[in-house]
XYZ file of C-alpha atoms in Angstrom:
713
model
C -22.180 -33.851 -5.346
C -20.787 -31.138 -7.339
C -21.305 -27.307 -4.773
C -19.750 -25.234 -7.665
C -19.451 -25.804 -11.761
C -18.021 -23.878 -14.583
C -19.028 -25.864 -17.633
C -17.341 -24.352 -21.541
C -17.042 -20.522 -19.895
C -15.504 -17.949 -22.034
C -14.102 -14.366 -21.671
C -12.166 -11.898 -23.382
C -11.967 -8.450 -21.948
C -12.773 -5.206 -23.383
C -10.481 -4.235 -26.065
C -8.644 -7.397 -25.838
C -8.681 -9.971 -29.033
C -7.338 -12.663 -26.848
C -9.483 -14.826 -24.829
C -8.047 -14.745 -21.548
C -10.370 -17.622 -20.741
C -11.300 -20.523 -23.022
C -13.764 -23.299 -22.919
C -13.139 -23.643 -18.989
C -15.116 -26.273 -17.540
C -14.238 -27.564 -14.238
C -16.747 -29.024 -11.208
C -15.542 -28.374 -7.440
C -17.730 -30.975 -5.004
C -18.591 -29.748 -1.205
C -15.715 -30.367 0.908
C -12.824 -30.908 -1.903
C -9.366 -28.522 -2.211
C -8.391 -27.405 -5.719
C -4.754 -25.515 -6.537
C -5.602 -23.553 -9.981
C -2.127 -22.732 -10.679
C 0.092 -22.306 -14.160
C 1.879 -18.802 -16.132
C 1.410 -15.453 -15.020
C -1.138 -14.386 -17.521
C -3.325 -18.238 -18.022
C -5.853 -17.008 -16.909
C -6.307 -18.291 -13.458
C -7.754 -14.760 -11.623
C -9.751 -14.248 -14.485
C -11.392 -17.982 -14.216
C -11.764 -17.047 -10.148
C -13.473 -13.883 -10.533
C -16.058 -15.442 -12.729
C -16.604 -18.237 -10.164
C -17.256 -15.747 -7.620
C -19.543 -13.429 -9.744
C -17.049 -10.201 -10.471
C -17.181 -10.873 -14.424
C -19.841 -12.566 -16.363
C -19.071 -14.986 -18.030
C -19.273 -14.049 -22.254
C -20.087 -17.832 -22.817
C -20.843 -20.888 -21.156
C -22.224 -21.356 -17.416
C -21.700 -21.500 -13.962
C -23.401 -23.907 -11.673
C -24.178 -23.234 -8.247
C -25.757 -25.331 -5.705
C -28.780 -23.945 -4.169
C -28.455 -21.437 -1.852
C -23.997 -21.819 -2.234
C -22.489 -18.849 -1.151
C -18.885 -18.376 -2.787
C -16.884 -15.646 -1.359
C -12.767 -14.931 -2.293
C -9.646 -12.963 -0.765
C -8.060 -11.141 -2.974
C -4.228 -11.396 -3.973
C -3.788 -7.913 -2.723
C -4.928 -7.507 0.723
C -4.925 -4.067 1.285
C -7.807 -3.728 -1.506
C -10.047 -6.166 0.408
C -10.087 -3.948 4.086
C -13.182 -1.608 4.200
C -12.933 -0.376 7.952
C -10.706 1.170 10.008
C -10.120 -0.902 12.533
C -9.072 -5.207 12.871
C -12.829 -5.853 14.872
C -14.917 -3.114 12.392
C -13.697 -4.530 9.107
C -14.093 -8.048 10.193
C -17.984 -7.197 12.047
C -19.086 -4.796 8.392
C -19.926 -8.357 6.206
C -22.382 -9.691 8.867
C -23.765 -6.017 9.524
C -24.365 -6.049 6.169
C -26.524 -9.326 6.278
C -28.821 -8.015 8.787
C -27.134 -10.258 11.876
C -28.228 -9.320 15.741
C -25.635 -7.361 17.539
C -24.703 -10.430 19.270
C -24.312 -12.677 16.906
C -21.980 -10.233 14.599
C -20.092 -10.432 17.756
C -19.352 -13.661 18.081
C -18.854 -14.652 14.581
C -16.030 -11.547 14.868
C -15.064 -13.134 17.607
C -14.669 -16.450 16.454
C -13.115 -15.653 13.056
C -10.278 -13.483 14.736
C -9.490 -16.572 16.827
C -9.337 -18.833 13.967
C -7.031 -16.323 12.035
C -4.495 -15.060 15.252
C -5.882 -11.622 15.001
C -7.951 -11.744 17.873
C -5.357 -10.411 20.231
C -5.025 -7.271 17.257
C -9.139 -6.380 17.432
C -8.229 -2.709 17.976
C -5.481 -1.934 16.013
C -6.016 0.674 13.255
C -5.326 -1.797 9.754
C -3.498 0.930 8.285
C -0.543 0.415 10.313
C -0.619 -3.580 10.183
C 2.177 -5.564 8.864
C 1.241 -7.284 5.443
C 0.679 -10.607 6.777
C -1.621 -9.564 9.691
C -3.149 -7.342 6.728
C -3.404 -10.585 5.135
C -5.031 -12.606 7.382
C -7.543 -9.365 8.547
C -8.751 -9.648 4.800
C -9.643 -13.226 5.674
C -11.028 -12.855 8.761
C -13.276 -10.852 6.756
C -14.293 -13.427 4.457
C -14.574 -16.566 6.762
C -16.567 -14.604 8.963
C -19.489 -14.658 6.357
C -18.731 -18.458 6.617
C -18.782 -19.248 2.980
C -19.917 -22.596 1.321
C -16.701 -21.806 -1.031
C -13.808 -19.927 -0.295
C -11.710 -18.566 -3.351
C -7.831 -17.560 -2.578
C -6.232 -15.699 -5.025
C -2.175 -15.832 -4.822
C -3.160 -14.878 -1.283
C 0.315 -16.064 -0.481
C 2.455 -14.564 -2.767
C 3.801 -11.629 -0.578
C 3.815 -13.320 2.716
C 6.901 -13.994 5.300
C 7.437 -18.132 5.842
C 5.869 -17.650 9.259
C 2.554 -16.368 8.311
C 2.321 -18.846 5.113
C 2.473 -21.385 7.445
C 0.098 -19.934 9.989
C -2.306 -19.295 6.748
C -1.682 -23.249 5.574
C -2.491 -24.380 8.848
C -6.067 -22.708 9.189
C -6.459 -24.079 5.409
C -6.779 -27.396 6.677
C -8.792 -26.640 9.700
C -11.228 -24.629 7.331
C -11.372 -27.861 5.134
C -11.225 -29.938 8.380
C -14.537 -28.807 8.951
C -16.315 -29.325 5.029
C -15.891 -26.617 3.653
C -14.870 -25.881 -0.158
C -11.364 -24.629 -1.041
C -10.215 -23.504 -4.358
C -6.697 -21.619 -4.125
C -5.082 -19.978 -6.885
C -1.586 -20.197 -6.596
C 2.114 -21.304 -7.782
C 3.479 -21.997 -4.370
C 4.722 -25.466 -4.448
C 3.869 -25.913 -0.820
C 0.168 -24.386 -1.383
C 0.235 -26.888 -4.403
C 0.961 -29.541 -1.863
C -2.037 -28.644 0.728
C -4.280 -29.293 -2.152
C -6.120 -32.738 -2.931
C -6.285 -31.735 -6.493
C -4.763 -29.656 -9.389
C -6.093 -27.755 -12.291
C -3.105 -26.396 -14.831
C -4.191 -23.160 -16.906
C -2.183 -22.862 -19.941
C -3.498 -19.692 -22.111
C -6.814 -19.611 -20.807
C -7.338 -23.688 -21.494
C -7.508 -26.261 -18.773
C -4.430 -28.992 -19.409
C -4.557 -31.094 -16.724
C -6.631 -31.867 -13.822
C -6.183 -34.389 -11.219
C -4.558 -35.045 -7.731
C -2.131 -33.509 -6.208
C 0.279 -36.595 -6.731
C 0.037 -37.390 -10.000
C 0.666 -34.092 -11.017
C 3.704 -33.624 -8.856
C 5.094 -37.294 -10.894
C 4.687 -35.569 -14.059
C 8.082 -34.196 -15.015
C 6.169 -32.050 -17.388
C 3.680 -30.406 -15.628
C 5.937 -29.216 -12.596
C 8.951 -27.677 -14.688
C 6.192 -25.525 -16.463
C 4.657 -24.500 -13.545
C 7.153 -24.403 -11.444
C 10.051 -23.696 -13.203
C 13.654 -25.276 -12.789
C 15.073 -25.394 -9.068
C 17.339 -22.606 -8.217
C 21.143 -23.194 -7.871
C 22.213 -23.380 -4.665
C 26.084 -20.782 -4.248
C 28.801 -22.748 -2.662
C 29.496 -21.175 1.018
C 31.583 -22.201 4.120
C 29.844 -23.326 6.886
C 31.657 -20.574 8.866
C 32.568 -17.966 6.759
C 35.700 -15.639 7.436
C 34.410 -12.111 8.177
C 36.781 -10.884 5.203
C 37.852 -6.259 5.706
C 36.963 -4.546 3.080
C 38.896 -3.162 0.468
C 37.766 0.388 -0.616
C 38.386 0.058 -4.107
C 35.928 -3.148 -4.466
C 33.100 -1.495 -2.267
C 30.088 -0.398 -4.156
C 27.337 0.553 -1.150
C 28.698 0.841 2.193
C 25.953 1.067 5.060
C 27.147 2.558 7.920
C 26.169 2.738 11.667
C 22.597 3.451 10.255
C 19.215 3.992 12.379
C 16.468 5.265 11.698
C 12.244 5.856 12.840
C 9.063 6.726 11.672
C 8.681 9.840 13.973
C 8.690 7.749 17.322
C 8.495 4.356 16.058
C 11.858 3.073 15.810
C 12.339 0.846 12.887
C 16.490 0.152 12.484
C 19.182 0.432 15.132
C 22.459 0.196 14.020
C 22.608 -1.256 10.942
C 26.640 -1.815 9.458
C 27.178 -3.749 6.069
C 29.151 -3.208 2.751
C 28.485 -4.763 -0.176
C 31.353 -5.545 -2.644
C 30.608 -4.692 -6.657
C 29.694 -7.291 -8.570
C 27.984 -9.313 -6.273
C 24.161 -11.111 -5.475
C 22.951 -10.258 -1.751
C 19.688 -11.292 -0.482
C 18.235 -9.514 2.672
C 15.826 -11.787 4.220
C 13.745 -11.694 7.749
C 9.976 -11.292 8.182
C 7.250 -8.728 6.927
C 8.201 -5.778 9.448
C 11.914 -6.336 10.043
C 12.833 -3.290 7.888
C 14.220 -4.804 4.571
C 11.888 -2.099 2.474
C 13.083 0.233 4.515
C 17.001 -0.015 4.393
C 16.354 -0.599 0.427
C 14.533 3.031 0.937
C 16.987 4.560 2.325
C 19.854 3.214 0.167
C 18.055 4.647 -2.867
C 17.893 8.511 -1.179
C 13.701 8.213 -0.639
C 14.445 8.257 3.548
C 17.050 10.020 5.285
C 19.051 8.221 8.009
C 18.509 9.588 11.518
C 22.466 8.674 12.535
C 24.604 7.396 10.550
C 26.198 7.545 6.648
C 25.610 5.545 3.505
C 27.571 5.750 0.909
C 27.476 3.884 -2.626
C 28.617 4.131 -6.431
C 26.372 6.514 -8.004
C 22.942 6.353 -7.114
C 21.109 3.649 -6.082
C 18.191 2.406 -8.499
C 15.285 1.018 -6.421
C 12.261 -1.417 -8.166
C 9.591 -1.278 -5.367
C 7.234 -3.476 -4.621
C 3.932 -2.492 -5.890
C 4.697 -2.763 -9.416
C 1.521 -1.201 -10.636
C 2.830 2.110 -9.079
C 5.678 1.854 -11.235
C 3.820 2.049 -14.590
C 3.560 5.452 -16.041
C 3.227 5.136 -19.896
C 0.659 3.823 -21.910
C 2.812 1.081 -24.222
C 5.473 -1.257 -22.356
C 8.004 0.107 -24.512
C 7.171 3.985 -23.659
C 7.345 2.491 -19.942
C 10.842 1.081 -19.872
C 11.960 4.135 -21.761
C 10.555 6.428 -19.192
C 13.488 6.946 -16.667
C 16.431 6.781 -19.305
C 14.829 9.487 -20.958
C 14.860 11.749 -18.096
C 18.057 10.800 -17.721
C 18.923 12.108 -21.057
C 18.961 8.820 -23.246
C 18.437 9.317 -26.371
C 18.065 7.774 -30.052
C 19.518 4.587 -31.241
C 20.993 3.935 -27.445
C 17.701 4.548 -25.747
C 16.270 2.056 -28.271
C 18.778 -0.770 -27.731
C 18.380 0.073 -23.740
C 14.958 -0.645 -23.797
C 15.270 -3.603 -26.069
C 18.033 -5.297 -24.182
C 15.552 -4.499 -20.669
C 13.090 -5.741 -22.163
C 14.968 -9.179 -23.359
C 16.342 -9.765 -20.043
C 12.864 -9.980 -18.148
C 11.131 -12.295 -21.151
C 8.800 -9.103 -22.654
C 10.616 -9.421 -26.102
C 10.228 -6.166 -26.974
C 8.826 -7.748 -30.661
C 5.637 -8.950 -28.699
C 5.447 -6.511 -25.912
C 6.979 -3.084 -27.047
C 3.448 -1.896 -28.742
C 0.770 -3.655 -25.425
C -0.388 -1.463 -23.054
C 0.407 -1.879 -19.941
C -2.684 -2.191 -18.170
C -3.607 -4.756 -20.085
C -1.008 -7.133 -18.848
C -0.977 -9.645 -16.343
C 0.069 -9.370 -12.585
C 3.486 -10.931 -13.294
C 4.284 -9.486 -16.544
C 3.718 -6.027 -14.601
C 6.490 -6.811 -12.280
C 8.943 -7.973 -14.863
C 8.127 -4.624 -17.023
C 8.991 -2.476 -13.719
C 11.693 -4.794 -13.155
C 12.829 -3.717 -16.773
C 12.454 0.079 -16.018
C 14.701 0.179 -13.464
C 17.507 -1.773 -15.452
C 17.340 0.142 -18.346
C 18.641 3.188 -16.014
C 21.714 2.274 -15.679
C 22.620 2.253 -12.777
C 25.680 0.572 -10.792
C 23.731 -0.704 -8.180
C 20.115 -1.891 -8.107
C 17.777 -2.836 -5.328
C 14.573 -4.855 -5.787
C 11.741 -5.063 -2.597
C 10.650 -8.569 -3.346
C 10.798 -8.707 -6.741
C 9.599 -12.281 -7.182
C 6.572 -11.495 -5.802
C 3.347 -12.910 -7.994
C 5.704 -14.764 -10.431
C 5.139 -18.048 -11.929
C 8.100 -20.577 -11.563
C 9.930 -20.247 -14.833
C 9.802 -16.236 -14.278
C 10.957 -16.250 -10.635
C 14.206 -18.149 -12.308
C 14.438 -16.038 -14.826
C 14.904 -12.897 -12.768
C 17.090 -14.507 -10.653
C 18.973 -15.498 -13.349
C 19.132 -12.034 -14.460
C 20.265 -10.639 -11.254
C 23.437 -13.539 -11.756
C 23.880 -11.644 -15.089
C 23.945 -8.383 -14.097
C 26.216 -9.233 -11.398
C 28.695 -11.101 -13.812
C 29.002 -7.535 -15.525
C 29.746 -5.344 -12.764
C 26.341 -4.563 -11.389
C 25.845 -4.893 -7.648
C 22.368 -6.611 -6.494
C 20.776 -6.315 -3.149
C 16.933 -7.945 -3.369
C 14.321 -8.568 -0.610
C 12.432 -11.718 -0.448
C 10.756 -14.124 1.609
C 12.027 -17.678 -0.925
C 14.458 -19.339 0.848
C 15.833 -20.571 -2.007
C 16.292 -17.677 -3.764
C 18.478 -16.716 -0.539
C 21.063 -19.997 -0.936
C 21.483 -18.750 -4.978
C 22.485 -15.415 -3.782
C 26.605 -15.053 -3.185
C 25.205 -13.910 0.254
C 22.585 -13.227 2.871
C 22.078 -10.396 5.486
C 19.092 -11.478 7.840
C 16.842 -8.374 9.419
C 14.891 -9.258 12.787
C 13.508 -5.902 15.090
C 14.951 -3.880 13.162
C 18.710 -4.893 13.624
C 20.744 -7.644 11.612
C 20.894 -11.163 13.361
C 22.527 -12.904 10.820
C 25.590 -12.071 7.765
C 26.690 -15.441 5.805
C 29.710 -13.592 4.503
C 30.354 -10.300 7.262
C 32.299 -7.734 5.366
C 33.243 -5.234 7.586
C 33.739 -1.307 6.794
C 36.967 -0.509 8.790
C 38.075 2.108 6.400
C 38.310 5.835 8.245
C 37.548 8.014 5.277
C 35.333 7.639 2.719
C 36.934 5.394 -0.710
C 37.569 7.774 -4.065
C 34.764 4.939 -5.345
C 31.945 5.284 -3.656
C 30.151 8.938 -2.207
C 28.113 9.619 0.646
C 24.534 9.564 -0.560
C 22.219 12.799 -0.291
C 18.299 12.488 -0.166
C 16.549 12.349 -3.816
C 15.624 15.774 -4.921
C 11.923 15.845 -4.181
C 11.716 14.009 -0.948
C 10.037 16.853 0.842
C 7.141 15.999 -1.076
C 7.184 12.532 -0.081
C 7.207 13.647 3.433
C 4.213 16.246 3.197
C 2.432 12.791 1.407
C 3.647 10.612 4.372
C 2.122 13.212 7.494
C -0.993 13.273 4.995
C -1.487 9.301 5.681
C -0.915 9.476 9.390
C -4.572 10.939 10.092
C -5.680 9.237 13.611
C -2.223 7.106 14.261
C -2.290 10.429 17.070
C -5.488 9.524 18.608
C -4.222 6.264 20.139
C -0.818 8.366 21.329
C -3.431 10.696 22.912
C -5.629 8.689 25.068
C -3.917 9.411 28.149
C -4.588 12.731 28.550
C -8.439 14.174 29.484
C -9.673 14.990 26.371
C -7.847 11.592 25.003
C -9.822 9.594 27.395
C -13.433 10.704 26.424
C -15.789 9.214 25.158
C -16.646 9.148 21.111
C -19.651 11.137 21.852
C -18.370 13.683 23.988
C -15.284 14.734 21.977
C -18.180 15.196 19.670
C -20.159 17.298 21.856
C -17.313 18.965 23.037
C -15.912 20.103 20.161
C -19.216 21.029 18.753
C -19.650 23.110 21.739
C -16.550 24.507 21.359
C -16.385 24.745 17.450
C -19.927 26.612 17.531
C -18.954 29.102 20.535
C -15.754 30.505 19.241
C -17.849 31.352 16.097
C -20.761 32.207 17.020
C -19.852 34.669 20.254
C -19.948 38.624 18.793
C -18.468 40.459 22.117
C -14.898 40.887 21.205
C -13.955 39.588 25.441
C -16.674 36.581 24.662
C -14.092 35.577 21.270
C -10.644 35.769 23.597
C -12.509 33.618 26.253
C -12.782 31.198 23.450
C -9.709 31.123 22.472
C -8.533 31.082 25.974
C -11.147 28.180 26.037
C -9.953 26.295 23.120
C -6.600 26.509 24.080
C -7.136 25.281 27.832
C -8.231 22.348 25.558
C -5.273 21.930 23.608
C -3.527 21.848 26.804
C -5.655 19.102 28.587
C -5.336 17.113 25.249
C -1.533 17.278 25.687
C -1.269 18.881 22.300
C 2.352 20.205 21.867
C 2.556 24.099 22.242
C 4.878 25.414 19.722
C 3.189 22.798 17.488
C -0.516 25.297 18.032
C 1.295 28.081 17.897
C 2.833 27.374 14.532
C -0.525 26.174 12.813
C -2.035 29.143 15.008
C 0.814 31.624 12.500
C 0.882 29.825 9.130
C -2.859 30.565 8.815
C -2.034 33.988 9.823
C -0.829 35.728 6.502
C -4.557 34.029 5.005
C -6.387 36.310 7.769
C -4.793 38.987 7.000
C -5.331 38.790 3.863
C -9.131 38.204 4.295
C -8.841 41.615 6.814
C -7.744 43.796 3.789
C -10.968 42.742 2.155
C -12.981 43.564 5.110
C -11.258 47.187 5.156
C -12.231 47.447 1.625
C -15.620 46.210 1.620
C -16.873 46.256 5.276
C -19.749 49.456 6.295
C -18.417 51.521 8.824
C -20.609 52.602 11.694
C -22.463 56.100 10.722
C -20.484 58.863 12.280
C -17.378 56.896 13.535
C -14.040 58.745 12.793
C -12.063 58.081 10.465
C -8.447 56.314 11.413
C -6.320 56.709 8.002
C -7.964 57.028 4.387
C -6.775 56.529 1.211
C -8.515 56.684 -2.083
C -11.416 54.073 -1.720
C -9.774 52.359 1.640
C -10.316 53.513 5.229
C -9.637 52.197 8.603
C -12.295 52.902 10.631
C -12.055 51.632 14.850
C -15.358 49.280 13.869
C -13.657 47.590 11.169
C -10.445 47.144 13.491
C -12.635 45.728 16.300
C -14.179 43.513 13.446
C -10.879 42.153 12.119
C -10.136 41.277 15.139
C -12.876 39.317 16.283
C -12.182 38.058 12.657
C -9.578 36.545 13.947
C -10.260 35.430 17.154
C -12.890 33.218 15.372
C -10.690 32.071 13.356
C -8.049 31.209 15.520
C -10.420 29.784 18.137
C -11.947 27.381 15.484
C -8.530 26.292 14.199
C -7.070 24.907 17.660
C -10.217 23.171 17.997
C -10.284 21.125 15.141
C -6.346 20.173 15.701
C -7.114 19.010 18.962
C -10.324 17.163 17.758
C -8.240 15.544 14.649
C -5.191 14.929 16.538
C -7.491 12.968 19.512
C -9.964 11.236 17.671
C -9.134 7.790 15.223
C -12.234 7.782 12.284
C -13.884 4.731 14.289
C -14.298 6.983 17.029
C -15.629 9.736 14.643
C -17.976 7.463 13.231
C -19.093 5.775 16.665
C -19.784 10.046 18.124
C -21.438 10.501 14.599
C -24.092 7.245 15.170
C -25.224 8.500 18.656
C -26.245 11.854 17.458
C -28.003 11.126 14.545
C -29.341 8.054 16.303
C -32.996 10.172 16.370
C -32.824 10.503 12.827
C -33.381 6.889 12.717
C -36.633 7.154 13.577
C -37.836 9.347 11.072
C -36.767 6.651 9.086
C -34.139 8.312 7.422
C -31.129 5.770 6.661
C -28.619 7.006 8.426
C -26.781 3.515 8.405
C -25.470 3.909 4.374
C -25.020 7.478 5.287
C -21.910 6.003 8.226
C -21.164 3.368 6.233
C -20.239 5.815 3.270
C -18.384 8.141 6.199
C -16.621 5.273 6.649
C -15.538 3.841 3.789
C -14.446 7.439 2.639
C -11.836 7.403 5.654
C -10.127 3.766 4.325
C -10.402 5.190 1.185
C -8.436 7.906 1.555
C -5.438 6.599 2.861
C -5.434 4.440 0.416
C -4.756 7.055 -2.161
C -2.420 9.030 -0.701
C -0.310 5.797 -0.441
C -1.051 5.160 -3.679
C 0.536 8.657 -4.395
C 3.414 8.119 -2.374
C 4.623 5.062 -3.777
C 3.963 7.110 -7.435
C 6.373 9.900 -6.156
C 9.120 7.435 -5.096
C 9.453 5.670 -8.372
C 8.926 9.009 -9.715
C 11.849 10.136 -7.800
C 14.045 7.039 -8.840
C 12.943 6.882 -12.276
C 14.124 10.662 -12.949
C 10.858 12.122 -12.684
C 9.248 15.410 -10.971
C 12.660 17.158 -11.472
C 13.259 20.830 -10.995
C 12.675 23.223 -13.456
C 11.947 26.988 -13.348
C 9.730 27.092 -16.292
C 5.932 27.721 -15.132
C 4.686 25.218 -18.164
C 7.579 22.681 -17.502
C 6.222 22.131 -14.146
C 2.810 21.709 -15.011
C 4.049 19.059 -17.794
C 6.654 17.206 -15.403
C 3.921 16.619 -12.965
C 1.342 14.986 -14.868
C 3.471 11.947 -14.720
C 2.703 11.849 -11.034
C -0.855 13.074 -11.398
C -2.301 10.762 -14.647
C -0.868 7.345 -12.746
C -2.803 8.676 -9.850
C -6.000 9.355 -11.780
C -5.994 5.640 -13.077
C -4.837 4.208 -9.918
C -8.178 6.195 -8.178
C -10.015 4.326 -10.657
C -8.490 1.012 -10.253
C -8.651 1.454 -6.620
C -12.328 2.113 -6.665
C -12.736 -1.033 -8.878
C -11.587 -2.969 -5.975
C -13.140 -1.071 -3.735
C -16.652 -1.938 -4.850
C -15.414 -5.547 -5.830
C -14.520 -5.641 -2.071
C -17.775 -4.397 -1.034
C -19.335 -7.164 -2.984
C -17.144 -9.682 -1.543
C -18.465 -8.291 1.926
C -22.435 -8.667 1.153
C -22.873 -4.716 1.132
C -25.706 -3.708 -1.136
């Protein structure tokens, strides 16, 4: 009996003439396990969104068994997280369903246990690795106990260990009688299914048992592509001294930490010119950090990095790398910023697009937002290749690509090395690592294995490479990263007296200090309020130097405000004038007014800084829910207000993270340059703000879809 069926479903995206899904009919039996596969842009994800109700078909029908629920786990797990901690995010769906608190807690514990995330239940979702984020997203869906679970490329960005965990979960979920639909390009994921459906240009070209699919060479080659040939390596490669004239990238004793969290420790390697090197390791091992350090987006705490020219990096999220409306213009964005124009620019763009299987004649005038996820990834790679840098860095360049596209990207890397370009890329795929000339493996920030170690023995930097300095604009990037760290200090300060207070107590103490600091009138009481606020900061273990710096930074604005008070405030009748000057004169009452203003503001500022540093977002929500609980007796919908506040706390860091990714790619591709002209400054900032606005809209739509999948209405 079919629990879910599609009958002659068609769908065309707005402003597109080619249907994404054409006349698709598929049946999914209760308890079945189906893999839907095909090339990028073949309509798989669109069909999945139609099945779960996020899109409405232009024609055809979707038939569900009465009362059956269908939920989907998105390809990008960050877009499915709606709350600040793992436990709260998992409980979000059941709470929306109106289940009793005991039932919500029981379901949350069970779902977190199934995915192995129970030990991290109190972890902030922004601090999770990609694999942990994916497992949290899964927990947030299975806690709703859907009858049909749809996975949309849910293992594409995961390391081998995390993928194995998810496959194990899917086997367990299937064994309990649930229906699974897995959208995937992954060979291992397809093997776990009972039935395979192959999409080609929006049409189902094959549907049948998994073993039949793997027996058909034509289908295997279509979906999975040709296998990558392995490069020969001796079993015990000798360590070869580096030859200075041949080196293209030298990483010498580099260590790096984000604040107090050490990421890399004494990492050293040297890459010869014209070589292809794979960087492997589980999520969180430091691969992306190594690549960003080499590109100048991060500054090492110790050690040095030397390279031929400025290495160019293609970041993991391809959506953040696209800045122009049309595909060809986007590829031209970087070379144009570096001064390439005319026929030379056109030639570079055409060559780069042809290299990534996006022919200029077919894709040059395609709008970037209409491209599939795989096509966007290939376009982002083309934009980096077009820069013509002698050292190219790629962070998970084949994640989410179909088999043929993955094969083409790796062959492209080989062709680049034959032209003398040095390529370093991170990967979770063993066949890609085997295809490279060399494999460097990381674990916990150190190199654990190097298949062909090349020692850097020179005492001086060779003439062919130069010491890398940070990219201009990294200060802006640093500021954005700091803004994303809200709430992380709250965990660090729980050992303090203030940090250990319950959520409601933190709110009451802060409110009392803040209101008292602004409300008291006598000058001596204002001074006392400042002293109490400083004591509050000391009890919270707030760094005294940082506190003083914050108070000094706001002082110029306060002094300017005091000037306005001197001009516009009314003096006390009969009091002496200390300093007369035209319409501006100083009197004792005005002086004391300015002193009180300074004390009021500094007292309130200290209270705010300490509250932010010691109160995480979920403590803020918990405290507000208690403070506002009396309003529920008056039938005021407090619940929805709290949910909206919590969503804001989740959504803002997502946008900050988005801004950081856009800034990174802008810096790499020559955007956000320095100029003295005011109008030119505004113009060069447009490629930052316009993509951020577009990404904000996209994130908002994805966030709305996530709320729909979690039962929020």
